[in-house]
C-alpha positions as a Markdown table, in Angstrom:
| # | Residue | x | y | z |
|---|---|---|---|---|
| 1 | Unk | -81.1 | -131.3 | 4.9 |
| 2 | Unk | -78.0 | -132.1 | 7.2 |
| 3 | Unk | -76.4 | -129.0 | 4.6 |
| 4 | Unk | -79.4 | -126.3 | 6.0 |
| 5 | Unk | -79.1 | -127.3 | 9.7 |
| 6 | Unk | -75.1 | -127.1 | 9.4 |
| 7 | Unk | -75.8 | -123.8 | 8.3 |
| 8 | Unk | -78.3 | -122.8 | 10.9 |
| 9 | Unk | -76.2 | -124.1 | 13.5 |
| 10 | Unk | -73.2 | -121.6 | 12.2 |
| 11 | Unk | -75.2 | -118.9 | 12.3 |
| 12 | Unk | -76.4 | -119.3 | 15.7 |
| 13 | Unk | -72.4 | -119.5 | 17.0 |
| 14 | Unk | -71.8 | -116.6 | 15.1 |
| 15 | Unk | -74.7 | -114.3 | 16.1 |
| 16 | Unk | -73.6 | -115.7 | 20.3 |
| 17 | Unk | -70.3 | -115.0 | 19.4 |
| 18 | Unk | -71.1 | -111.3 | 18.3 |
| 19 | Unk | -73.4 | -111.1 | 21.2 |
| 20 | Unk | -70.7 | -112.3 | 23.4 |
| 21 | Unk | -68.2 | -110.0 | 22.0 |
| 22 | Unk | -70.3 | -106.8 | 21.7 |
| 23 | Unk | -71.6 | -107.6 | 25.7 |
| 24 | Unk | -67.9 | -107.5 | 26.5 |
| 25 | Unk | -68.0 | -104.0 | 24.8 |
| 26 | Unk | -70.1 | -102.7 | 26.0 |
| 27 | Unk | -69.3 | -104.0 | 30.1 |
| 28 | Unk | -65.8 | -102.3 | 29.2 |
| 29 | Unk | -66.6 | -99.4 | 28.1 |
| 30 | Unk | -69.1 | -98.7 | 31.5 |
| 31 | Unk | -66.4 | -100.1 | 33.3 |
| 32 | Unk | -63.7 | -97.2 | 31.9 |
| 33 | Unk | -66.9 | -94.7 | 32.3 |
| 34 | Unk | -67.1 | -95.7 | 35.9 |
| 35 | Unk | -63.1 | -95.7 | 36.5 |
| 36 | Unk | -63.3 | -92.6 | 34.8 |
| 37 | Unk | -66.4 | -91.0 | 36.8 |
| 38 | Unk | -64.3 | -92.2 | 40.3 |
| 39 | Unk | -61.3 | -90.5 | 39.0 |
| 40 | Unk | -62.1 | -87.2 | 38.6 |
| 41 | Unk | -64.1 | -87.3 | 41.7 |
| 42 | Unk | -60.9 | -88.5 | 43.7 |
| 43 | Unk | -59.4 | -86.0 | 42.2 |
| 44 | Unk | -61.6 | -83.1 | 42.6 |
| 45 | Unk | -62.1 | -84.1 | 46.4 |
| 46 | Unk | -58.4 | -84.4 | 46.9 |
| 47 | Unk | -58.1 | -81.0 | 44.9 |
| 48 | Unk | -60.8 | -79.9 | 47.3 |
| 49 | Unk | -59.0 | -81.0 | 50.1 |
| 50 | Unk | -55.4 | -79.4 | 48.8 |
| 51 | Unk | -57.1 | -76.0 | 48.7 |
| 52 | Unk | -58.9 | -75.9 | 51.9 |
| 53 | Unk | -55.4 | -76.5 | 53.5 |
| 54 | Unk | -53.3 | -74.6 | 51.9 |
| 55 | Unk | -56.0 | -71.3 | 53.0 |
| 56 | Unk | -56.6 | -73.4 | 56.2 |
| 57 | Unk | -53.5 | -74.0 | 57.6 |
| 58 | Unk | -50.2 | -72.4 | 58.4 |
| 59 | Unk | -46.7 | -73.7 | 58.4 |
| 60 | Unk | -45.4 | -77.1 | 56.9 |
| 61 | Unk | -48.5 | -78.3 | 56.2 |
| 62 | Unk | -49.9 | -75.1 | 54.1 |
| 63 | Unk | -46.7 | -75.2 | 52.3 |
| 64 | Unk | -46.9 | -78.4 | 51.4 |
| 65 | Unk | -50.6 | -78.2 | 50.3 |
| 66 | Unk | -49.8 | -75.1 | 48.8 |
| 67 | Unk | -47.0 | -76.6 | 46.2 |
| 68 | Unk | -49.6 | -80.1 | 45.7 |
| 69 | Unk | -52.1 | -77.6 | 44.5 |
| 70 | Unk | -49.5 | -75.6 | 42.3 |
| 71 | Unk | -48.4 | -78.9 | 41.0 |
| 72 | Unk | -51.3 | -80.8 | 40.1 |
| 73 | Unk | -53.3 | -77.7 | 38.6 |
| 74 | Unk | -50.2 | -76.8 | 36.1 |
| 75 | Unk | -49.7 | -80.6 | 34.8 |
| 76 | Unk | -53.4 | -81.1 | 34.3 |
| 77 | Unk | -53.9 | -78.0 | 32.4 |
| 78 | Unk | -50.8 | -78.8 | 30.3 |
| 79 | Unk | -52.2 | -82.6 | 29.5 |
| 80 | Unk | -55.9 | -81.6 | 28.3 |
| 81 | Unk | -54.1 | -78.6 | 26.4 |
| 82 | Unk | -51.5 | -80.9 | 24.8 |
| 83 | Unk | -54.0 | -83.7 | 24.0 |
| 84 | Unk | -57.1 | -81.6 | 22.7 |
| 85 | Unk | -54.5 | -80.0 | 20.1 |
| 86 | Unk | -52.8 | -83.3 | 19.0 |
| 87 | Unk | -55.9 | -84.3 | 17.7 |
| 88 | Unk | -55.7 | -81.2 | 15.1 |
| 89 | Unk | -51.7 | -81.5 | 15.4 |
| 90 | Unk | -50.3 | -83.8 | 14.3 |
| 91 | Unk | -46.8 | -82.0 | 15.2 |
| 92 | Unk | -47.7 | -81.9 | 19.2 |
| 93 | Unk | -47.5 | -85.7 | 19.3 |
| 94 | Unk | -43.7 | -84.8 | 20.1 |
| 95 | Unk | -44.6 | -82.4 | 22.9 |
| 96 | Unk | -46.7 | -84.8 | 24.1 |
| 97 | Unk | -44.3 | -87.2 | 24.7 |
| 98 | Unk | -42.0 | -84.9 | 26.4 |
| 99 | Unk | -44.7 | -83.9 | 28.3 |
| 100 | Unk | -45.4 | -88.1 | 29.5 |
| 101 | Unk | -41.7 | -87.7 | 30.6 |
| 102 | Unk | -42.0 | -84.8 | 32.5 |
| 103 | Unk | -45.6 | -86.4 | 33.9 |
| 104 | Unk | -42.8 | -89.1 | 35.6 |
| 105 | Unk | -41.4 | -86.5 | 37.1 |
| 106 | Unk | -44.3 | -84.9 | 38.3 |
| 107 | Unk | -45.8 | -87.7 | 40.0 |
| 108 | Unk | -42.9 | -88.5 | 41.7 |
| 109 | Unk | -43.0 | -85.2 | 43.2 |
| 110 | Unk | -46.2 | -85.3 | 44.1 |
| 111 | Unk | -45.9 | -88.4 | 46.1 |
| 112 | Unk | -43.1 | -87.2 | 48.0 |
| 113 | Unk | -44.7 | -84.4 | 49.0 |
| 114 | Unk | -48.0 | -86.3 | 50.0 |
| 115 | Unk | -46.0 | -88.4 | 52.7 |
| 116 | Unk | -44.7 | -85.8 | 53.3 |
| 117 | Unk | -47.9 | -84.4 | 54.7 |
| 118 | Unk | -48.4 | -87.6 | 57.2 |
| 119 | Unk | -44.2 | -87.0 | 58.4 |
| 120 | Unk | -44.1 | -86.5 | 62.0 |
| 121 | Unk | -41.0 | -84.3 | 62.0 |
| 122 | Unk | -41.8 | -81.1 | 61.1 |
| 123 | Unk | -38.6 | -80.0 | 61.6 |
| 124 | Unk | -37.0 | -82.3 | 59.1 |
| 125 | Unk | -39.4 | -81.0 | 56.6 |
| 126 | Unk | -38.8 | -77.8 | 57.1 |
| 127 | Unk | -35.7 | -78.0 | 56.2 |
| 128 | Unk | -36.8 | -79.9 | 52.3 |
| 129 | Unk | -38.7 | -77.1 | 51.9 |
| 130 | Unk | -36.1 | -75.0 | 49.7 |
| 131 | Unk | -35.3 | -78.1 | 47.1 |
| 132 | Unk | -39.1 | -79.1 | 47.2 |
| 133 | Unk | -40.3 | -76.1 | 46.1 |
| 134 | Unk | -37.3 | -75.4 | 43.3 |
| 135 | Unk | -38.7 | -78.6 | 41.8 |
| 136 | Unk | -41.9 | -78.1 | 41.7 |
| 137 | Unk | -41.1 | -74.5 | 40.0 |
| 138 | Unk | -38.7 | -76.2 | 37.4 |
| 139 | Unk | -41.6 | -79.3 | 36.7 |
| 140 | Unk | -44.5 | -76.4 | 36.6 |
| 141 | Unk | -42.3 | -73.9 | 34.7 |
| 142 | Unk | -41.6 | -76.8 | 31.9 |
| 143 | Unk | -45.4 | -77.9 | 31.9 |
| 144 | Unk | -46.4 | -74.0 | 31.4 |
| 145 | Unk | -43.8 | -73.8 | 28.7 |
| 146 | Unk | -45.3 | -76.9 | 26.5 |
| 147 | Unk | -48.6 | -75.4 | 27.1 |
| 148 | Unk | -48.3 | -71.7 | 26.3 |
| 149 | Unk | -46.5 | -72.9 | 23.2 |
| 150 | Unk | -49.7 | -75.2 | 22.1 |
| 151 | Unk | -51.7 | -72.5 | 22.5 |
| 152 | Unk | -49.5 | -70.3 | 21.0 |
| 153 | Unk | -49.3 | -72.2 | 17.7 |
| 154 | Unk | -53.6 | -73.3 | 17.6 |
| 155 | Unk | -54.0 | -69.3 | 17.5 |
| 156 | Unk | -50.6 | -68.5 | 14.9 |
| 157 | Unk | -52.6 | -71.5 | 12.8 |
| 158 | Unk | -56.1 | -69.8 | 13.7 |
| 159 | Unk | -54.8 | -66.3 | 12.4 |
| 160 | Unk | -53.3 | -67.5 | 9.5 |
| 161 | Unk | -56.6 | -69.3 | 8.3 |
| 162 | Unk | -58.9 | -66.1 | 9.4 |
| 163 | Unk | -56.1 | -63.5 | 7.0 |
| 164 | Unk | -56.5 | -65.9 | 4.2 |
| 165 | Unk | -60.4 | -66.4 | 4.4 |
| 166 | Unk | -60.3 | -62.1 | 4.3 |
| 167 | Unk | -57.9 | -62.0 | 1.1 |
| 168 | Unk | -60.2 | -64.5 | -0.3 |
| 169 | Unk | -63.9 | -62.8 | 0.4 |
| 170 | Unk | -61.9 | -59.8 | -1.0 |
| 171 | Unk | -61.5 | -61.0 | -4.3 |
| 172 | Unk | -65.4 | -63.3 | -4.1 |
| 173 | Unk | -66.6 | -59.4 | -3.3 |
| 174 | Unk | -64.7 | -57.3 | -5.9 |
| 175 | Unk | -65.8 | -60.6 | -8.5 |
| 176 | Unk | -69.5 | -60.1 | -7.8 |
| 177 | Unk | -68.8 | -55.8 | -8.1 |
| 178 | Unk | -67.4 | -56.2 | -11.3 |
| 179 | Unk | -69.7 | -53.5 | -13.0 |
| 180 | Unk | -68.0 | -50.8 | -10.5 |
| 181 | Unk | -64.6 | -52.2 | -11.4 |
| 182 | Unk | -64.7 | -52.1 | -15.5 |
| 183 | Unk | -63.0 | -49.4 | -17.0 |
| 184 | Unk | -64.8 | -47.8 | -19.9 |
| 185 | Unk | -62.8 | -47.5 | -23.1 |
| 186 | Unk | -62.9 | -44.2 | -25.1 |
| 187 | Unk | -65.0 | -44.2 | -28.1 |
| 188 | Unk | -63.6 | -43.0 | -31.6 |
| 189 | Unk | -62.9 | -38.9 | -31.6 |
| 190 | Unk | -63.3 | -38.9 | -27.7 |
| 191 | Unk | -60.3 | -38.2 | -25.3 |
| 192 | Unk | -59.7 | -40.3 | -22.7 |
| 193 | Unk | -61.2 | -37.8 | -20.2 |
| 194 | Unk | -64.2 | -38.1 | -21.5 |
| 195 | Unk | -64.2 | -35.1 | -23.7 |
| 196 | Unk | -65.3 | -34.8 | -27.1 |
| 197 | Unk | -62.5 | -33.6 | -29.8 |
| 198 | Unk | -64.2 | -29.9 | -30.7 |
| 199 | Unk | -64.8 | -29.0 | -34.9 |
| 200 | Unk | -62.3 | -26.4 | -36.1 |
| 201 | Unk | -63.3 | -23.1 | -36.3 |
| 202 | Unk | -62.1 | -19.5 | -37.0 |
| 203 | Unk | -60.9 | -19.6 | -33.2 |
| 204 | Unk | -59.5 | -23.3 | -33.3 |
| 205 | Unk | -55.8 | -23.5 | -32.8 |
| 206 | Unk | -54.1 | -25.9 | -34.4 |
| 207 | Unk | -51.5 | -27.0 | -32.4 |
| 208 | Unk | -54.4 | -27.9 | -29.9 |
| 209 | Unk | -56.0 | -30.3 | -32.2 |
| 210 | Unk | -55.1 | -33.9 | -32.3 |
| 211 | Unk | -52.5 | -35.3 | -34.4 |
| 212 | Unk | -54.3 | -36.8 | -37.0 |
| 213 | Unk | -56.9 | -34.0 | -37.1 |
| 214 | Unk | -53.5 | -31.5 | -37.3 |
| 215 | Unk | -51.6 | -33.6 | -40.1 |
| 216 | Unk | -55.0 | -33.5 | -42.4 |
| 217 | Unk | -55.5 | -30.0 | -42.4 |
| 218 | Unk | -52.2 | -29.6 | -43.3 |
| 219 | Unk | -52.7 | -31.5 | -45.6 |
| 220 | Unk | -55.3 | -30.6 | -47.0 |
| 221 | Unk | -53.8 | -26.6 | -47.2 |
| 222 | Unk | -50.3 | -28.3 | -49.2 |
| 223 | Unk | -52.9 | -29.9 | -51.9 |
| 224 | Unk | -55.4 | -26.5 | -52.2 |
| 225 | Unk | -51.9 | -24.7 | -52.5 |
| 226 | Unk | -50.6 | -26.9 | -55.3 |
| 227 | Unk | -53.8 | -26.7 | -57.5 |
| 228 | Unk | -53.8 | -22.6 | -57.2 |
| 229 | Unk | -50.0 | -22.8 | -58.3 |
| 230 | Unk | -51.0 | -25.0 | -61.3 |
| 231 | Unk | -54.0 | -23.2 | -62.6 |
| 232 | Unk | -52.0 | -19.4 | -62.9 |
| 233 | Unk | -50.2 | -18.4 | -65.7 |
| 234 | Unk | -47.7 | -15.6 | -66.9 |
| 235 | Unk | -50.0 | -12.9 | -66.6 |
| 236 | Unk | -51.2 | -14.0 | -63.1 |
| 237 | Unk | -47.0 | -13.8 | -61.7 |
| 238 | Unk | -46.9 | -10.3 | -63.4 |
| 239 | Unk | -50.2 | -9.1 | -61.6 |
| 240 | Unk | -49.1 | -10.5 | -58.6 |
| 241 | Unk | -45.9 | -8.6 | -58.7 |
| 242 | Unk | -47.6 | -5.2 | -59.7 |
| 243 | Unk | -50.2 | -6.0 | -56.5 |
| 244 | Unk | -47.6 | -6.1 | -54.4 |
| 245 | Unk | -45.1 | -3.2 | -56.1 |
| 246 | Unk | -46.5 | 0.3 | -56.8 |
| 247 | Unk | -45.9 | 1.2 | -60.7 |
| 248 | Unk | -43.4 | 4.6 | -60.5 |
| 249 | Unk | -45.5 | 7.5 | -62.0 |
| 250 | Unk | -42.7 | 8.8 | -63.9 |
| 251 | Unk | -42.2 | 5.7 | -65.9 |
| 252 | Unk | -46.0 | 5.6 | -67.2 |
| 253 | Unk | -46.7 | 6.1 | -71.3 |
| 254 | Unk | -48.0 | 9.6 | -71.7 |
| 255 | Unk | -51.3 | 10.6 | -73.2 |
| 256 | Unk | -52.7 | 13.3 | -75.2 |
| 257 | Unk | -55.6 | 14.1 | -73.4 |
| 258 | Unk | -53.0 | 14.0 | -69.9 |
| 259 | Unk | -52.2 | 17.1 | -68.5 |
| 260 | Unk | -48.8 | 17.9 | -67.4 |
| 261 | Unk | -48.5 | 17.7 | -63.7 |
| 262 | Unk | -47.7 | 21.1 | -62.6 |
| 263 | Unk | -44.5 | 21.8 | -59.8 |
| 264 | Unk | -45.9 | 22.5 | -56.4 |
| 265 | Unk | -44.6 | 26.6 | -55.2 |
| 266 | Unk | -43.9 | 27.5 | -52.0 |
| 267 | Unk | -44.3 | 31.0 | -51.1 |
């Protein structure tokens, strides 16, 4: 029994513990929400308030507006454009620190310039003018710099990833076109053009026939030739020789019954 209600009474401290804990939480995180919320309303009045002078008023006073404005617009750009991409890149944690360096400098500035604003002498301000605003060019120059480079790199990385995903729809396209692709091999007495090897004929010319087709008629013409050759004898030579020589007249056996071929006369 004492085991159950130490149990019970464990349980109880843990679950007020994690109420505790998860009340703290939660009164943090509305208290960063709120600090939040009041800081980019300061800072949109103040922005507010920087413009309106800087188109309101003339002299010192616009100037100095005029380079606030410059200032604050180019490092606040640069910090949501260096710390949206760090979250993808992990390489602009480097620029990022560079960038909390040059913030330093920045601030500085920017407070100079605000008491500036409230300082009496007009004159004496006047005369900061020339090294206020080369500093403010060198601090907006360097901000623009990290930030154009970001930029720069998310699209390089964006346009390598686009040219890669076309090479590779390329090849899923061609892959599902493969019946538009295949070659047809040619089938046995076909060219390759497609045309059918024509029979000979009295008109076929052999040197226009393939080379097998060529090499078997010749053969063919050497084995008809030897047969012929073996099935003549002695009297087929002889007749061929008298076919191809006329017999001379004068040299024929005569006959009886002949009659003597009589001179031909000319008158």
């Amino acid at each position: 029994m004492q085991t159950v209600i130490l149990i019970l009474g464990l349980l109880v401290v843990a679950f007020m513990a994690l109420g505790v804990y998860a009340g703290v939480k939660v009164i943090g995180a509305a208290r960063r929400g709120v600090d939040r919320t009041i800081t980019q309303a300061r800072r949109t009045v103040e922005d507010t308030t920087l413009r309106a002078k800087s188109l309101g008023q003339v002299g010192v006073s616009g100037e100095l507006a005029q380079l606030r404005l410059s200032l604050r617009t180019s490092m606040r750009a640069t910090q949501e454009a260096l710390q949206t991409g760090v979250s993808e890149d992990a390489s602009l944690s480097e620029s990022l620190g560079l960038f909390q360096r040059l913030s330093v400098h920045g601030r500085e500035l920017d407070d100079e310039l605000k008491r500036l604003e409230r300082e009496p002498d007009k004159t004496t301000v006047s005369s900061l003018l020339p090294g206020l605003k080369e500093r403010t060019g060198q601090i907006t120059r360097s901000a623009e710099s990290l930030r154009w480079a970001a930029r720069d790199r998310a699209r390089q990385f964006a346009d390598d990833d686009l040219a890669a995903l076309n090479v590779q729809i390329d090849v899923e396209a061609g892959a599902l076109r493969h019946w538009t692709t295949a070659t047809q091999e040619p089938a046995p007495g076909q060219r390759p053009d497609g045309s059918a090897a024509r029979s000979q004929g009295p008109g076929h010319d052999p040197a226009e026939a393939p080379g097998p087709v060529r090499r078997q008629g010749q053969g063919q013409g050497q084995e008809r030739g030897r047969r012929q050759g073996h099935g003549r004898g002695p009297g087929d030579g002889e007749g061929g020789a008298q076919a191809i020589t006329a017999a001379d007249p004068r040299q024929q056996t005569a006959y009886p019954w002949q009659k003597a071929a009589r001179p031909e006369t000319t008158n």
